[in-house]
Amino acid sequence: MTTPRSKNALRVLARWTGSPVWSRIRPRVDAIAADRSAEVARVLRAELADLRAELQSNVTDLLSAVSATDERINQVEWTQERLGPQLAAVDERLAAIERPAPAVADQSEQDEARSLVEEVRSEHARVRARLSAVASYEHRIATLEQTLSTLTGN
């Protein structure tokens, strides 16, 4: 059996005998570690450069896609702004042509019918304007959804 005193003596003896060996081996181990770490660092730097180039290419592609989509959205908005009022005017003219000629009646009935017709026309115009705005927003949302799905790759 070993006593604590003999254990301590063994430790001192191991340090004394191992000290010269370690002092000769350590520079070699350090050199090998430095070579290996330099090689790994070169490989990692090359991979990082490749990833950066790929990322830059993807960013450039996305920027061009976004600018093209923005241009298309502006063209559609311009077309809607120009065609919306024209379409509403054509719709109103068509509605005027489709109306039957009023039957002959006394003046009070004609006045009442005219006021009712004008009220219906004004409400019809408001509804047409609301529907035109809704259609415009629906088209814009559909375009944005399409752009989003194109950009995300879905």
PDB file of C-alpha atoms in Angstrom:
ATOM      1  CA  MET A   1       0.000   0.000   0.000  1.00  0.00           C
ATOM      2  CA  THR A   2       0.958   3.528  -0.640  1.00  0.00           C
ATOM      3  CA  THR A   3       0.729   6.181   1.949  1.00  0.00           C
ATOM      4  CA  PRO A   4      -0.022   9.828   1.297  1.00  0.00           C
ATOM      5  CA  ARG A   5       3.623  10.561   1.782  1.00  0.00           C
ATOM      6  CA  SER A   6       4.658   7.999  -0.825  1.00  0.00           C
ATOM      7  CA  LYS A   7       2.013   9.310  -3.274  1.00  0.00           C
ATOM      8  CA  ASN A   8       3.428  12.777  -2.978  1.00  0.00           C
ATOM      9  CA  ALA A   9       6.924  11.430  -3.558  1.00  0.00           C
ATOM     10  CA  LEU A  10       5.731   9.601  -6.673  1.00  0.00           C
ATOM     11  CA  ARG A  11       4.186  12.806  -8.036  1.00  0.00           C
ATOM     12  CA  VAL A  12       7.384  14.747  -7.492  1.00  0.00           C
ATOM     13  CA  LEU A  13       9.386  11.997  -9.186  1.00  0.00           C
ATOM     14  CA  ALA A  14       6.980  11.910 -12.202  1.00  0.00           C
ATOM     15  CA  ARG A  15       7.230  15.687 -12.642  1.00  0.00           C
ATOM     16  CA  TRP A  16      10.984  15.599 -12.446  1.00  0.00           C
ATOM     17  CA  THR A  17      11.340  12.794 -15.000  1.00  0.00           C
ATOM     18  CA  GLY A  18       8.645  14.160 -17.346  1.00  0.00           C
ATOM     19  CA  SER A  19       9.818  17.743 -17.341  1.00  0.00           C
ATOM     20  CA  PRO A  20      12.690  17.349 -19.816  1.00  0.00           C
ATOM     21  CA  VAL A  21      10.596  15.200 -22.157  1.00  0.00           C
ATOM     22  CA  TRP A  22       7.724  17.694 -22.244  1.00  0.00           C
ATOM     23  CA  SER A  23      10.063  20.636 -22.784  1.00  0.00           C
ATOM     24  CA  ARG A  24      11.454  18.847 -25.896  1.00  0.00           C
ATOM     25  CA  ILE A  25       8.050  17.685 -27.230  1.00  0.00           C
ATOM     26  CA  ARG A  26       6.067  20.892 -26.588  1.00  0.00           C
ATOM     27  CA  PRO A  27       7.581  22.981 -29.452  1.00  0.00           C
ATOM     28  CA  ARG A  28       6.824  20.148 -31.885  1.00  0.00           C
ATOM     29  CA  VAL A  29       3.232  19.836 -30.644  1.00  0.00           C
ATOM     30  CA  ASP A  30       2.807  23.610 -30.876  1.00  0.00           C
ATOM     31  CA  ALA A  31       4.168  23.632 -34.459  1.00  0.00           C
ATOM     32  CA  ILE A  32       1.860  20.794 -35.541  1.00  0.00           C
ATOM     33  CA  ALA A  33      -1.148  22.514 -33.920  1.00  0.00           C
ATOM     34  CA  ALA A  34      -0.279  25.810 -35.631  1.00  0.00           C
ATOM     35  CA  ASP A  35       0.043  24.103 -39.039  1.00  0.00           C
ATOM     36  CA  ARG A  36      -3.267  22.275 -38.639  1.00  0.00           C
ATOM     37  CA  SER A  37      -5.099  25.370 -37.428  1.00  0.00           C
ATOM     38  CA  ALA A  38      -3.667  27.459 -40.297  1.00  0.00           C
ATOM     39  CA  GLU A  39      -4.870  24.840 -42.791  1.00  0.00           C
ATOM     40  CA  VAL A  40      -8.354  24.771 -41.258  1.00  0.00           C
ATOM     41  CA  ALA A  41      -8.435  28.574 -41.235  1.00  0.00           C
ATOM     42  CA  ARG A  42      -7.556  28.671 -44.972  1.00  0.00           C
ATOM     43  CA  VAL A  43     -10.349  26.224 -45.780  1.00  0.00           C
ATOM     44  CA  LEU A  44     -12.835  28.179 -43.685  1.00  0.00           C
ATOM     45  CA  ARG A  45     -11.804  31.489 -45.288  1.00  0.00           C
ATOM     46  CA  ALA A  46     -12.309  29.984 -48.763  1.00  0.00           C
ATOM     47  CA  GLU A  47     -15.768  28.687 -47.793  1.00  0.00           C
ATOM     48  CA  LEU A  48     -16.649  32.071 -46.305  1.00  0.00           C
ATOM     49  CA  ALA A  49     -15.588  33.851 -49.506  1.00  0.00           C
ATOM     50  CA  ASP A  50     -17.757  31.489 -51.561  1.00  0.00           C
ATOM     51  CA  LEU A  51     -20.735  32.070 -49.280  1.00  0.00           C
ATOM     52  CA  ARG A  52     -20.274  35.833 -49.459  1.00  0.00           C
ATOM     53  CA  ALA A  53     -20.175  35.724 -53.264  1.00  0.00           C
ATOM     54  CA  GLU A  54     -23.315  33.569 -53.361  1.00  0.00           C
ATOM     55  CA  LEU A  55     -25.086  35.878 -50.931  1.00  0.00           C
ATOM     56  CA  GLN A  56     -24.133  38.962 -52.941  1.00  0.00           C
ATOM     57  CA  SER A  57     -25.429  37.303 -56.105  1.00  0.00           C
ATOM     58  CA  ASN A  58     -28.733  36.442 -54.397  1.00  0.00           C
ATOM     59  CA  VAL A  59     -29.101  39.976 -53.040  1.00  0.00           C
ATOM     60  CA  THR A  60     -28.467  41.430 -56.508  1.00  0.00           C
ATOM     61  CA  ASP A  61     -31.071  39.096 -58.025  1.00  0.00           C
ATOM     62  CA  LEU A  62     -33.611  40.010 -55.347  1.00  0.00           C
ATOM     63  CA  LEU A  63     -33.029  43.728 -55.807  1.00  0.00           C
ATOM     64  CA  SER A  64     -33.579  43.464 -59.556  1.00  0.00           C
ATOM     65  CA  ALA A  65     -36.740  41.379 -59.011  1.00  0.00           C
ATOM     66  CA  VAL A  66     -38.087  43.914 -56.517  1.00  0.00           C
ATOM     67  CA  SER A  67     -37.407  46.853 -58.844  1.00  0.00           C
ATOM     68  CA  ALA A  68     -39.071  45.036 -61.773  1.00  0.00           C
ATOM     69  CA  THR A  69     -42.091  44.216 -59.610  1.00  0.00           C
ATOM     70  CA  ASP A  70     -42.289  47.786 -58.356  1.00  0.00           C
ATOM     71  CA  GLU A  71     -42.249  49.033 -61.936  1.00  0.00           C
ATOM     72  CA  ARG A  72     -45.076  46.642 -62.895  1.00  0.00           C
ATOM     73  CA  ILE A  73     -47.129  47.741 -59.871  1.00  0.00           C
ATOM     74  CA  ASN A  74     -46.664  51.396 -60.837  1.00  0.00           C
ATOM     75  CA  GLN A  75     -47.813  50.637 -64.396  1.00  0.00           C
ATOM     76  CA  VAL A  76     -50.914  48.836 -63.124  1.00  0.00           C
ATOM     77  CA  GLU A  77     -51.741  51.649 -60.713  1.00  0.00           C
ATOM     78  CA  TRP A  78     -51.344  54.217 -63.498  1.00  0.00           C
ATOM     79  CA  THR A  79     -53.638  52.175 -65.762  1.00  0.00           C
ATOM     80  CA  GLN A  80     -56.246  51.826 -63.023  1.00  0.00           C
ATOM     81  CA  GLU A  81     -56.153  55.546 -62.276  1.00  0.00           C
ATOM     82  CA  ARG A  82     -56.767  56.339 -65.937  1.00  0.00           C
ATOM     83  CA  LEU A  83     -59.313  53.644 -66.730  1.00  0.00           C
ATOM     84  CA  GLY A  84     -61.347  53.770 -63.495  1.00  0.00           C
ATOM     85  CA  PRO A  85     -63.079  57.104 -64.120  1.00  0.00           C
ATOM     86  CA  GLN A  86     -63.582  56.292 -67.802  1.00  0.00           C
ATOM     87  CA  LEU A  87     -65.176  52.973 -66.960  1.00  0.00           C
ATOM     88  CA  ALA A  88     -67.449  54.645 -64.405  1.00  0.00           C
ATOM     89  CA  ALA A  89     -68.523  57.216 -67.022  1.00  0.00           C
ATOM     90  CA  VAL A  90     -69.249  54.496 -69.583  1.00  0.00           C
ATOM     91  CA  ASP A  91     -71.215  52.553 -66.978  1.00  0.00           C
ATOM     92  CA  GLU A  92     -73.264  55.636 -66.156  1.00  0.00           C
ATOM     93  CA  ARG A  93     -73.983  56.299 -69.845  1.00  0.00           C
ATOM     94  CA  LEU A  94     -74.993  52.675 -70.343  1.00  0.00           C
ATOM     95  CA  ALA A  95     -77.320  52.883 -67.360  1.00  0.00           C
ATOM     96  CA  ALA A  96     -78.896  56.027 -68.854  1.00  0.00           C
ATOM     97  CA  ILE A  97     -79.497  54.232 -72.165  1.00  0.00           C
ATOM     98  CA  GLU A  98     -81.020  51.200 -70.444  1.00  0.00           C
ATOM     99  CA  ARG A  99     -83.584  53.302 -68.522  1.00  0.00           C
ATOM    100  CA  PRO A 100     -87.082  53.226 -69.992  1.00  0.00           C
ATOM    101  CA  ALA A 101     -88.842  56.448 -70.894  1.00  0.00           C
ATOM    102  CA  PRO A 102     -91.072  57.623 -68.044  1.00  0.00           C
ATOM    103  CA  ALA A 103     -94.803  57.269 -68.495  1.00  0.00           C
ATOM    104  CA  VAL A 104     -96.897  60.392 -68.664  1.00  0.00           C
ATOM    105  CA  ALA A 105     -98.220  61.320 -65.237  1.00  0.00           C
ATOM    106  CA  ASP A 106     -99.066  64.475 -63.350  1.00  0.00           C
ATOM    107  CA  GLN A 107     -96.327  66.893 -62.294  1.00  0.00           C
ATOM    108  CA  SER A 108     -96.135  65.874 -58.618  1.00  0.00           C
ATOM    109  CA  GLU A 109     -95.662  62.176 -59.493  1.00  0.00           C
ATOM    110  CA  GLN A 110     -93.004  63.087 -62.055  1.00  0.00           C
ATOM    111  CA  ASP A 111     -91.152  65.253 -59.522  1.00  0.00           C
ATOM    112  CA  GLU A 112     -91.316  62.503 -56.936  1.00  0.00           C
ATOM    113  CA  ALA A 113     -90.121  59.910 -59.472  1.00  0.00           C
ATOM    114  CA  ARG A 114     -87.292  62.192 -60.603  1.00  0.00           C
ATOM    115  CA  SER A 115     -86.102  62.765 -57.042  1.00  0.00           C
ATOM    116  CA  LEU A 116     -86.261  59.032 -56.399  1.00  0.00           C
ATOM    117  CA  VAL A 117     -84.360  58.317 -59.624  1.00  0.00           C
ATOM    118  CA  GLU A 118     -81.712  60.900 -58.742  1.00  0.00           C
ATOM    119  CA  GLU A 119     -81.338  59.397 -55.296  1.00  0.00           C
ATOM    120  CA  VAL A 120     -80.943  55.914 -56.792  1.00  0.00           C
ATOM    121  CA  ARG A 121     -78.425  57.262 -59.345  1.00  0.00           C
ATOM    122  CA  SER A 122     -76.338  58.945 -56.684  1.00  0.00           C
ATOM    123  CA  GLU A 123     -76.382  55.806 -54.523  1.00  0.00           C
ATOM    124  CA  HIS A 124     -75.484  53.751 -57.616  1.00  0.00           C
ATOM    125  CA  ALA A 125     -72.530  56.077 -58.298  1.00  0.00           C
ATOM    126  CA  ARG A 126     -71.331  55.757 -54.699  1.00  0.00           C
ATOM    127  CA  VAL A 127     -71.601  51.967 -54.858  1.00  0.00           C
ATOM    128  CA  ARG A 128     -69.743  51.944 -58.185  1.00  0.00           C
ATOM    129  CA  ALA A 129     -66.962  54.066 -56.688  1.00  0.00           C
ATOM    130  CA  ARG A 130     -66.693  51.761 -53.673  1.00  0.00           C
ATOM    131  CA  LEU A 131     -66.601  48.666 -55.869  1.00  0.00           C
ATOM    132  CA  SER A 132     -63.947  50.267 -58.038  1.00  0.00           C
ATOM    133  CA  ALA A 133     -61.830  51.013 -54.965  1.00  0.00           C
ATOM    134  CA  VAL A 134     -62.310  47.468 -53.659  1.00  0.00           C
ATOM    135  CA  ALA A 135     -61.337  45.995 -57.032  1.00  0.00           C
ATOM    136  CA  SER A 136     -58.256  48.201 -57.093  1.00  0.00           C
ATOM    137  CA  TYR A 137     -57.193  47.064 -53.623  1.00  0.00           C
ATOM    138  CA  GLU A 138     -57.908  43.415 -54.458  1.00  0.00           C
ATOM    139  CA  HIS A 139     -55.732  43.672 -57.540  1.00  0.00           C
ATOM    140  CA  ARG A 140     -52.970  45.361 -55.574  1.00  0.00           C
ATOM    141  CA  ILE A 141     -53.114  42.711 -52.837  1.00  0.00           C
ATOM    142  CA  ALA A 142     -53.007  39.934 -55.447  1.00  0.00           C
ATOM    143  CA  THR A 143     -49.972  41.545 -57.063  1.00  0.00           C
ATOM    144  CA  LEU A 144     -48.219  41.896 -53.701  1.00  0.00           C
ATOM    145  CA  GLU A 145     -49.021  38.275 -52.799  1.00  0.00           C
ATOM    146  CA  GLN A 146     -47.638  37.136 -56.139  1.00  0.00           C
ATOM    147  CA  THR A 147     -44.495  39.207 -55.599  1.00  0.00           C
ATOM    148  CA  LEU A 148     -44.086  37.824 -52.102  1.00  0.00           C
ATOM    149  CA  SER A 149     -44.451  34.238 -53.295  1.00  0.00           C
ATOM    150  CA  THR A 150     -41.943  34.910 -56.077  1.00  0.00           C
ATOM    151  CA  LEU A 151     -39.424  36.402 -53.665  1.00  0.00           C
ATOM    152  CA  THR A 152     -39.801  33.649 -51.080  1.00  0.00           C
ATOM    153  CA  GLY A 153     -39.596  30.942 -53.732  1.00  0.00           C
ATOM    154  CA  ASN A 154     -42.979  29.319 -52.976  1.00  0.00           C
TER     155      ASN A 154
END
